[in-house]
Amino acid sequence: MNFDLQLAGKRAVVTGGTRGVGAAVVELLSQLDARVVATARSKPKNPIDDVHYLEADLATAEGVREAVETAGRLLGGIDILINVVGGSSAPAGGFAMLSDIEWTKALDLNLMAAVRMDRALLPGMIAQGSGVILHVSSIQRVLPLHDATIAYAAAKAALSTYSKALSKEVTPKGVRVVRVSPGWVETEASVDFLGGIAANAGTDYEGARQMVMDALGGIPLGRPAKPSEVADLIAFLVSPRAASVSGSEHTIDGGTVPTA
């Protein structure tokens, strides 16, 4: 059976599109003949020839404005917006280590970047009577790691709630809104992070990997997800094949979250 995702020619914007999950999504959409604009704070090491890359800091309103204007000019309209950008730079040590500045940074990157992108691009989707917005949340919204990612987890929880509310408003207008909640994904940044853990704990990479899985309560699958696996799920959800899917959250965590 030919399971064509019918994404050829679709105009897509992917935020955080040069590393990790975002880069995997950009690569897959390009292979499926979508027209892709990828935004990030820096250009990729190995750019894809038919992808437009925009350097923009989406944690700022000005960065969003510039990215939206350029993407619209390049694509002539947007069919798909995939909000991947996110992350945490907060210091470890729990709640007391988080200043107002750290909280603001977490919310600007993990919540407001998506809100501002949606606000800018939704009117065009509504006017054309179709579109898809996907938000990448995190299982940390329900399984926060209190020592290191409280602000990140809280921002992702807010993103999921916002996404659900938005779906109820705009789905009747022809725009689907869905979200994906990855667990631990073994990205380049994750590999670097594990290297630091291994050095501090006096163990090797595999030992550090197991330490993180244990901290998450175990991963029944026995390993973290690959960026390409998350990209496969995202590509399906934004495709016409998922035309009846809106307002839902799709977890991809190898069974980490103990309840649905």
mmCIF file of C-alpha atoms in Angstrom:
data_model
loop_
_atom_site.group_PDB
_atom_site.id
_atom_site.type_symbol
_atom_site.label_atom_id
_atom_site.label_comp_id
_atom_site.label_asym_id
_atom_site.label_seq_id
_atom_site.Cartn_x
_atom_site.Cartn_y
_atom_site.Cartn_z
ATOM 1 C CA MET A 1 0.000 0.000 0.000
ATOM 2 C CA ASN A 2 1.264 3.461 -0.894
ATOM 3 C CA PHE A 3 0.872 5.616 2.216
ATOM 4 C CA ASP A 4 1.465 9.031 0.671
ATOM 5 C CA LEU A 5 1.314 11.785 3.310
ATOM 6 C CA GLN A 6 0.258 14.238 0.584
ATOM 7 C CA LEU A 7 2.668 16.934 1.755
ATOM 8 C CA ALA A 8 4.160 17.741 -1.655
ATOM 9 C CA GLY A 9 3.915 21.465 -2.296
ATOM 10 C CA LYS A 10 2.668 22.283 1.207
ATOM 11 C CA ARG A 11 4.179 25.479 2.625
ATOM 12 C CA ALA A 12 5.667 24.809 6.049
ATOM 13 C CA VAL A 13 7.474 26.845 8.693
ATOM 14 C CA VAL A 14 9.483 24.922 11.290
ATOM 15 C CA THR A 15 10.860 26.803 14.290
ATOM 16 C CA GLY A 16 14.004 25.499 15.965
ATOM 17 C CA GLY A 17 14.700 23.810 12.654
ATOM 18 C CA THR A 18 18.463 23.361 12.621
ATOM 19 C CA ARG A 19 19.120 20.911 15.461
ATOM 20 C CA GLY A 20 17.569 17.870 17.084
ATOM 21 C CA VAL A 21 13.899 17.188 16.449
ATOM 22 C CA GLY A 22 13.486 20.379 14.438
ATOM 23 C CA ALA A 23 16.258 19.433 12.027
ATOM 24 C CA ALA A 24 14.786 15.943 11.624
ATOM 25 C CA VAL A 25 11.374 17.447 10.834
ATOM 26 C CA VAL A 26 12.872 19.813 8.258
ATOM 27 C CA GLU A 27 14.765 16.974 6.585
ATOM 28 C CA LEU A 28 11.690 14.751 6.402
ATOM 29 C CA LEU A 29 9.372 17.465 5.077
ATOM 30 C CA SER A 30 11.939 18.309 2.421
ATOM 31 C CA GLN A 31 12.136 14.641 1.394
ATOM 32 C CA LEU A 32 8.344 14.659 1.112
ATOM 33 C CA ASP A 33 8.570 17.622 -1.286
ATOM 34 C CA ALA A 34 7.093 20.229 1.028
ATOM 35 C CA ARG A 35 8.319 23.804 0.694
ATOM 36 C CA VAL A 36 10.092 24.533 3.958
ATOM 37 C CA VAL A 37 11.323 27.564 5.859
ATOM 38 C CA ALA A 38 13.324 26.713 8.988
ATOM 39 C CA THR A 39 14.076 29.253 11.695
ATOM 40 C CA ALA A 40 16.760 29.102 14.369
ATOM 41 C CA ARG A 41 19.229 31.334 16.148
ATOM 42 C CA SER A 42 22.040 29.985 13.970
ATOM 43 C CA LYS A 43 22.392 28.295 10.601
ATOM 44 C CA PRO A 44 22.789 24.498 10.372
ATOM 45 C CA LYS A 45 26.109 22.766 9.880
ATOM 46 C CA ASN A 46 24.772 20.864 6.864
ATOM 47 C CA PRO A 47 22.003 22.866 5.176
ATOM 48 C CA ILE A 48 19.554 21.177 2.831
ATOM 49 C CA ASP A 49 19.620 22.712 -0.637
ATOM 50 C CA ASP A 50 15.894 23.335 -1.112
ATOM 51 C CA VAL A 51 15.201 24.605 2.431
ATOM 52 C CA HIS A 52 15.197 28.300 3.331
ATOM 53 C CA TYR A 53 16.976 28.972 6.640
ATOM 54 C CA LEU A 54 16.258 32.118 8.633
ATOM 55 C CA GLU A 55 18.356 33.286 11.563
ATOM 56 C CA ALA A 56 15.945 34.656 14.168
ATOM 57 C CA ASP A 57 15.592 34.766 17.935
ATOM 58 C CA LEU A 58 11.968 33.764 18.439
ATOM 59 C CA ALA A 59 12.193 34.432 22.166
ATOM 60 C CA THR A 60 11.682 38.080 21.198
ATOM 61 C CA ALA A 61 8.719 39.776 19.549
ATOM 62 C CA GLU A 62 11.033 41.428 17.030
ATOM 63 C CA GLY A 63 12.588 38.096 16.080
ATOM 64 C CA VAL A 64 9.145 36.622 15.436
ATOM 65 C CA ARG A 65 8.103 39.621 13.341
ATOM 66 C CA GLU A 66 11.192 39.348 11.138
ATOM 67 C CA ALA A 67 10.819 35.579 10.713
ATOM 68 C CA VAL A 68 7.135 35.802 9.804
ATOM 69 C CA GLU A 69 7.665 38.581 7.270
ATOM 70 C CA THR A 70 10.508 36.735 5.549
ATOM 71 C CA ALA A 71 8.740 33.358 5.571
ATOM 72 C CA GLY A 72 5.613 34.897 4.078
ATOM 73 C CA ARG A 73 7.644 36.523 1.337
ATOM 74 C CA LEU A 74 9.473 33.283 0.519
ATOM 75 C CA LEU A 75 6.446 30.984 0.558
ATOM 76 C CA GLY A 76 3.585 33.305 -0.372
ATOM 77 C CA GLY A 77 1.466 31.939 2.461
ATOM 78 C CA ILE A 78 1.649 29.246 5.118
ATOM 79 C CA ASP A 79 -0.146 25.891 5.277
ATOM 80 C CA ILE A 80 1.731 24.348 8.211
ATOM 81 C CA LEU A 81 3.393 25.846 11.284
ATOM 82 C CA ILE A 82 5.441 23.500 13.459
ATOM 83 C CA ASN A 83 6.548 25.107 16.723
ATOM 84 C CA VAL A 84 9.564 23.080 17.848
ATOM 85 C CA VAL A 85 11.757 25.792 19.358
ATOM 86 C CA GLY A 86 12.324 25.381 23.088
ATOM 87 C CA GLY A 87 14.765 24.319 25.742
ATOM 88 C CA SER A 88 16.195 25.204 29.111
ATOM 89 C CA SER A 89 19.317 27.076 30.127
ATOM 90 C CA ALA A 90 18.341 27.439 33.792
ATOM 91 C CA PRO A 91 20.847 26.466 36.483
ATOM 92 C CA ALA A 92 20.376 23.255 38.428
ATOM 93 C CA GLY A 93 19.518 23.374 42.101
ATOM 94 C CA GLY A 94 15.751 23.530 42.217
ATOM 95 C CA PHE A 95 13.215 26.280 42.771
ATOM 96 C CA ALA A 96 15.430 28.625 44.798
ATOM 97 C CA MET A 97 17.920 28.954 41.936
ATOM 98 C CA LEU A 98 15.337 30.419 39.548
ATOM 99 C CA SER A 99 15.302 34.206 39.412
ATOM 100 C CA ASP A 100 12.645 36.257 37.643
ATOM 101 C CA ILE A 101 15.066 36.486 34.733
ATOM 102 C CA GLU A 102 15.277 32.683 34.426
ATOM 103 C CA TRP A 103 11.489 32.364 34.582
ATOM 104 C CA THR A 104 11.046 35.011 31.904
ATOM 105 C CA LYS A 105 13.614 33.331 29.644
ATOM 106 C CA ALA A 106 11.852 29.968 29.982
ATOM 107 C CA LEU A 107 8.415 31.415 29.252
ATOM 108 C CA ASP A 108 9.586 33.538 26.318
ATOM 109 C CA LEU A 109 11.258 30.594 24.592
ATOM 110 C CA ASN A 110 8.906 27.727 25.442
ATOM 111 C CA LEU A 111 5.528 29.491 25.448
ATOM 112 C CA MET A 112 5.568 32.984 23.997
ATOM 113 C CA ALA A 113 7.576 32.091 20.880
ATOM 114 C CA ALA A 114 4.745 29.779 19.820
ATOM 115 C CA VAL A 115 2.011 32.200 20.898
ATOM 116 C CA ARG A 116 3.558 35.000 18.843
ATOM 117 C CA MET A 117 4.135 32.801 15.790
ATOM 118 C CA ASP A 118 0.543 31.579 15.959
ATOM 119 C CA ARG A 119 -0.802 35.101 16.388
ATOM 120 C CA ALA A 120 1.059 36.245 13.289
ATOM 121 C CA LEU A 121 0.244 33.314 10.996
ATOM 122 C CA LEU A 122 -3.242 32.237 12.081
ATOM 123 C CA PRO A 123 -5.131 35.060 10.336
ATOM 124 C CA GLY A 124 -3.785 33.926 6.963
ATOM 125 C CA MET A 125 -4.734 30.307 7.639
ATOM 126 C CA ILE A 126 -8.231 31.303 8.714
ATOM 127 C CA ALA A 127 -8.616 33.485 5.622
ATOM 128 C CA GLN A 128 -7.694 30.573 3.336
ATOM 129 C CA GLY A 129 -9.929 28.215 5.317
ATOM 130 C CA SER A 130 -7.215 25.683 6.065
ATOM 131 C CA GLY A 131 -3.991 25.153 7.969
ATOM 132 C CA VAL A 132 -2.268 23.131 10.660
ATOM 133 C CA ILE A 133 -0.438 24.313 13.763
ATOM 134 C CA LEU A 134 1.601 21.825 15.773
ATOM 135 C CA HIS A 135 3.138 22.562 19.163
ATOM 136 C CA VAL A 136 5.970 20.451 20.554
ATOM 137 C CA SER A 137 5.368 20.193 24.293
ATOM 138 C CA SER A 138 7.114 17.730 26.633
ATOM 139 C CA ILE A 139 6.283 14.925 29.034
ATOM 140 C CA GLN A 140 7.937 17.140 31.623
ATOM 141 C CA ARG A 141 4.657 19.011 31.826
ATOM 142 C CA VAL A 142 3.467 16.001 33.853
ATOM 143 C CA LEU A 143 6.849 14.594 34.962
ATOM 144 C CA PRO A 144 8.945 17.663 35.858
ATOM 145 C CA LEU A 145 12.548 17.191 36.903
ATOM 146 C CA HIS A 146 12.530 19.441 39.952
ATOM 147 C CA ASP A 147 16.276 19.844 40.254
ATOM 148 C CA ALA A 148 16.883 21.312 36.811
ATOM 149 C CA THR A 149 13.830 22.095 34.706
ATOM 150 C CA ILE A 150 11.003 23.525 36.828
ATOM 151 C CA ALA A 151 10.575 26.655 34.693
ATOM 152 C CA TYR A 152 10.846 24.681 31.438
ATOM 153 C CA ALA A 153 8.285 22.133 32.616
ATOM 154 C CA ALA A 154 5.877 24.853 33.761
ATOM 155 C CA ALA A 155 6.203 26.648 30.423
ATOM 156 C CA LYS A 156 5.493 23.421 28.520
ATOM 157 C CA ALA A 157 2.430 22.789 30.700
ATOM 158 C CA ALA A 158 1.216 26.263 29.812
ATOM 159 C CA LEU A 159 1.911 25.593 26.125
ATOM 160 C CA SER A 160 -0.200 22.424 26.185
ATOM 161 C CA THR A 161 -3.122 24.203 27.859
ATOM 162 C CA TYR A 162 -2.889 27.123 25.446
ATOM 163 C CA SER A 163 -2.735 24.728 22.477
ATOM 164 C CA LYS A 164 -5.880 22.914 23.590
ATOM 165 C CA ALA A 165 -7.759 26.181 24.058
ATOM 166 C CA LEU A 166 -6.618 27.454 20.667
ATOM 167 C CA SER A 167 -7.782 24.266 18.968
ATOM 168 C CA LYS A 168 -11.300 24.733 20.296
ATOM 169 C CA GLU A 169 -11.412 28.249 18.864
ATOM 170 C CA VAL A 170 -9.918 27.770 15.413
ATOM 171 C CA THR A 171 -10.719 24.180 14.407
ATOM 172 C CA PRO A 172 -14.264 25.228 13.387
ATOM 173 C CA LYS A 173 -12.578 27.782 11.109
ATOM 174 C CA GLY A 174 -10.604 25.123 9.232
ATOM 175 C CA VAL A 175 -7.319 25.216 11.166
ATOM 176 C CA ARG A 176 -6.241 22.073 13.013
ATOM 177 C CA VAL A 177 -4.134 22.453 16.167
ATOM 178 C CA VAL A 178 -2.300 19.443 17.596
ATOM 179 C CA ARG A 179 0.607 18.841 19.926
ATOM 180 C CA VAL A 180 3.332 16.262 20.405
ATOM 181 C CA SER A 181 4.890 15.499 23.796
ATOM 182 C CA PRO A 182 8.260 13.793 23.464
ATOM 183 C CA GLY A 183 10.019 12.141 26.329
ATOM 184 C CA TRP A 184 13.772 11.964 26.289
ATOM 185 C CA VAL A 185 15.060 12.316 22.721
ATOM 186 C CA GLU A 186 18.714 11.510 22.051
ATOM 187 C CA THR A 187 19.743 14.669 20.209
ATOM 188 C CA GLU A 188 23.196 16.209 19.809
ATOM 189 C CA ALA A 189 22.491 18.422 22.801
ATOM 190 C CA SER A 190 21.487 15.352 24.805
ATOM 191 C CA VAL A 191 24.726 13.593 23.918
ATOM 192 C CA ASP A 192 26.718 16.625 25.082
ATOM 193 C CA PHE A 193 24.649 16.761 28.275
ATOM 194 C CA LEU A 194 25.360 13.093 28.998
ATOM 195 C CA GLY A 195 29.048 13.676 28.474
ATOM 196 C CA GLY A 196 28.971 16.221 31.273
ATOM 197 C CA ILE A 197 27.064 13.870 33.557
ATOM 198 C CA ALA A 198 29.515 11.062 32.841
ATOM 199 C CA ALA A 199 32.478 13.279 33.693
ATOM 200 C CA ASN A 200 30.923 14.511 36.941
ATOM 201 C CA ALA A 201 29.782 11.052 38.030
ATOM 202 C CA GLY A 202 32.963 9.226 37.073
ATOM 203 C CA THR A 203 31.194 6.905 34.647
ATOM 204 C CA ASP A 204 31.037 6.352 30.895
ATOM 205 C CA TYR A 205 28.405 7.437 28.373
ATOM 206 C CA GLU A 206 26.242 4.344 28.842
ATOM 207 C CA GLY A 207 26.372 4.779 32.602
ATOM 208 C CA ALA A 208 25.245 8.385 32.295
ATOM 209 C CA ARG A 209 22.504 7.310 29.886
ATOM 210 C CA GLN A 210 21.186 4.832 32.429
ATOM 211 C CA MET A 211 21.321 7.456 35.179
ATOM 212 C CA VAL A 212 19.046 9.752 33.184
ATOM 213 C CA MET A 213 16.627 6.940 32.363
ATOM 214 C CA ASP A 214 16.478 6.056 36.054
ATOM 215 C CA ALA A 215 15.790 9.704 36.940
ATOM 216 C CA LEU A 216 12.823 9.607 34.567
ATOM 217 C CA GLY A 217 11.477 6.543 36.357
ATOM 218 C CA GLY A 218 12.651 4.212 33.630
ATOM 219 C CA ILE A 219 11.869 3.950 29.923
ATOM 220 C CA PRO A 220 10.075 0.649 29.246
ATOM 221 C CA LEU A 221 11.308 0.677 25.658
ATOM 222 C CA GLY A 222 14.839 0.642 27.054
ATOM 223 C CA ARG A 223 16.165 3.656 25.168
ATOM 224 C CA PRO A 224 15.373 7.281 24.371
ATOM 225 C CA ALA A 225 13.585 8.194 21.158
ATOM 226 C CA LYS A 226 15.435 9.169 18.006
ATOM 227 C CA PRO A 227 14.763 12.597 16.449
ATOM 228 C CA SER A 228 13.683 10.871 13.236
ATOM 229 C CA GLU A 229 10.996 8.924 15.121
ATOM 230 C CA VAL A 230 9.507 12.121 16.527
ATOM 231 C CA ALA A 231 9.683 13.669 13.055
ATOM 232 C CA ASP A 232 7.732 10.733 11.594
ATOM 233 C CA LEU A 233 4.903 11.332 14.063
ATOM 234 C CA ILE A 234 4.892 15.073 13.424
ATOM 235 C CA ALA A 235 4.820 14.632 9.648
ATOM 236 C CA PHE A 236 1.771 12.396 9.892
ATOM 237 C CA LEU A 237 -0.075 14.762 12.223
ATOM 238 C CA VAL A 238 0.407 17.804 9.977
ATOM 239 C CA SER A 239 -0.501 15.867 6.837
ATOM 240 C CA PRO A 240 -3.932 15.578 5.203
ATOM 241 C CA ARG A 241 -3.889 11.937 6.345
ATOM 242 C CA ALA A 242 -4.629 13.250 9.863
ATOM 243 C CA ALA A 243 -7.473 15.498 8.715
ATOM 244 C CA SER A 244 -9.734 14.423 11.603
ATOM 245 C CA VAL A 245 -7.103 14.977 14.297
ATOM 246 C CA SER A 246 -7.277 18.249 16.220
ATOM 247 C CA GLY A 247 -7.011 19.335 19.839
ATOM 248 C CA SER A 248 -5.172 16.193 20.917
ATOM 249 C CA GLU A 249 -1.760 15.570 22.465
ATOM 250 C CA HIS A 250 0.373 12.685 21.230
ATOM 251 C CA THR A 251 3.021 11.311 23.572
ATOM 252 C CA ILE A 252 6.154 9.674 22.193
ATOM 253 C CA ASP A 253 8.229 8.587 25.176
ATOM 254 C CA GLY A 254 8.846 4.839 24.987
ATOM 255 C CA GLY A 255 6.283 4.316 27.749
ATOM 256 C CA THR A 256 7.884 6.684 30.292
ATOM 257 C CA VAL A 257 4.668 8.334 31.487
ATOM 258 C CA PRO A 258 2.978 5.649 33.615
ATOM 259 C CA THR A 259 -0.606 6.715 32.837
ATOM 260 C CA ALA A 260 -2.281 8.028 29.706
#
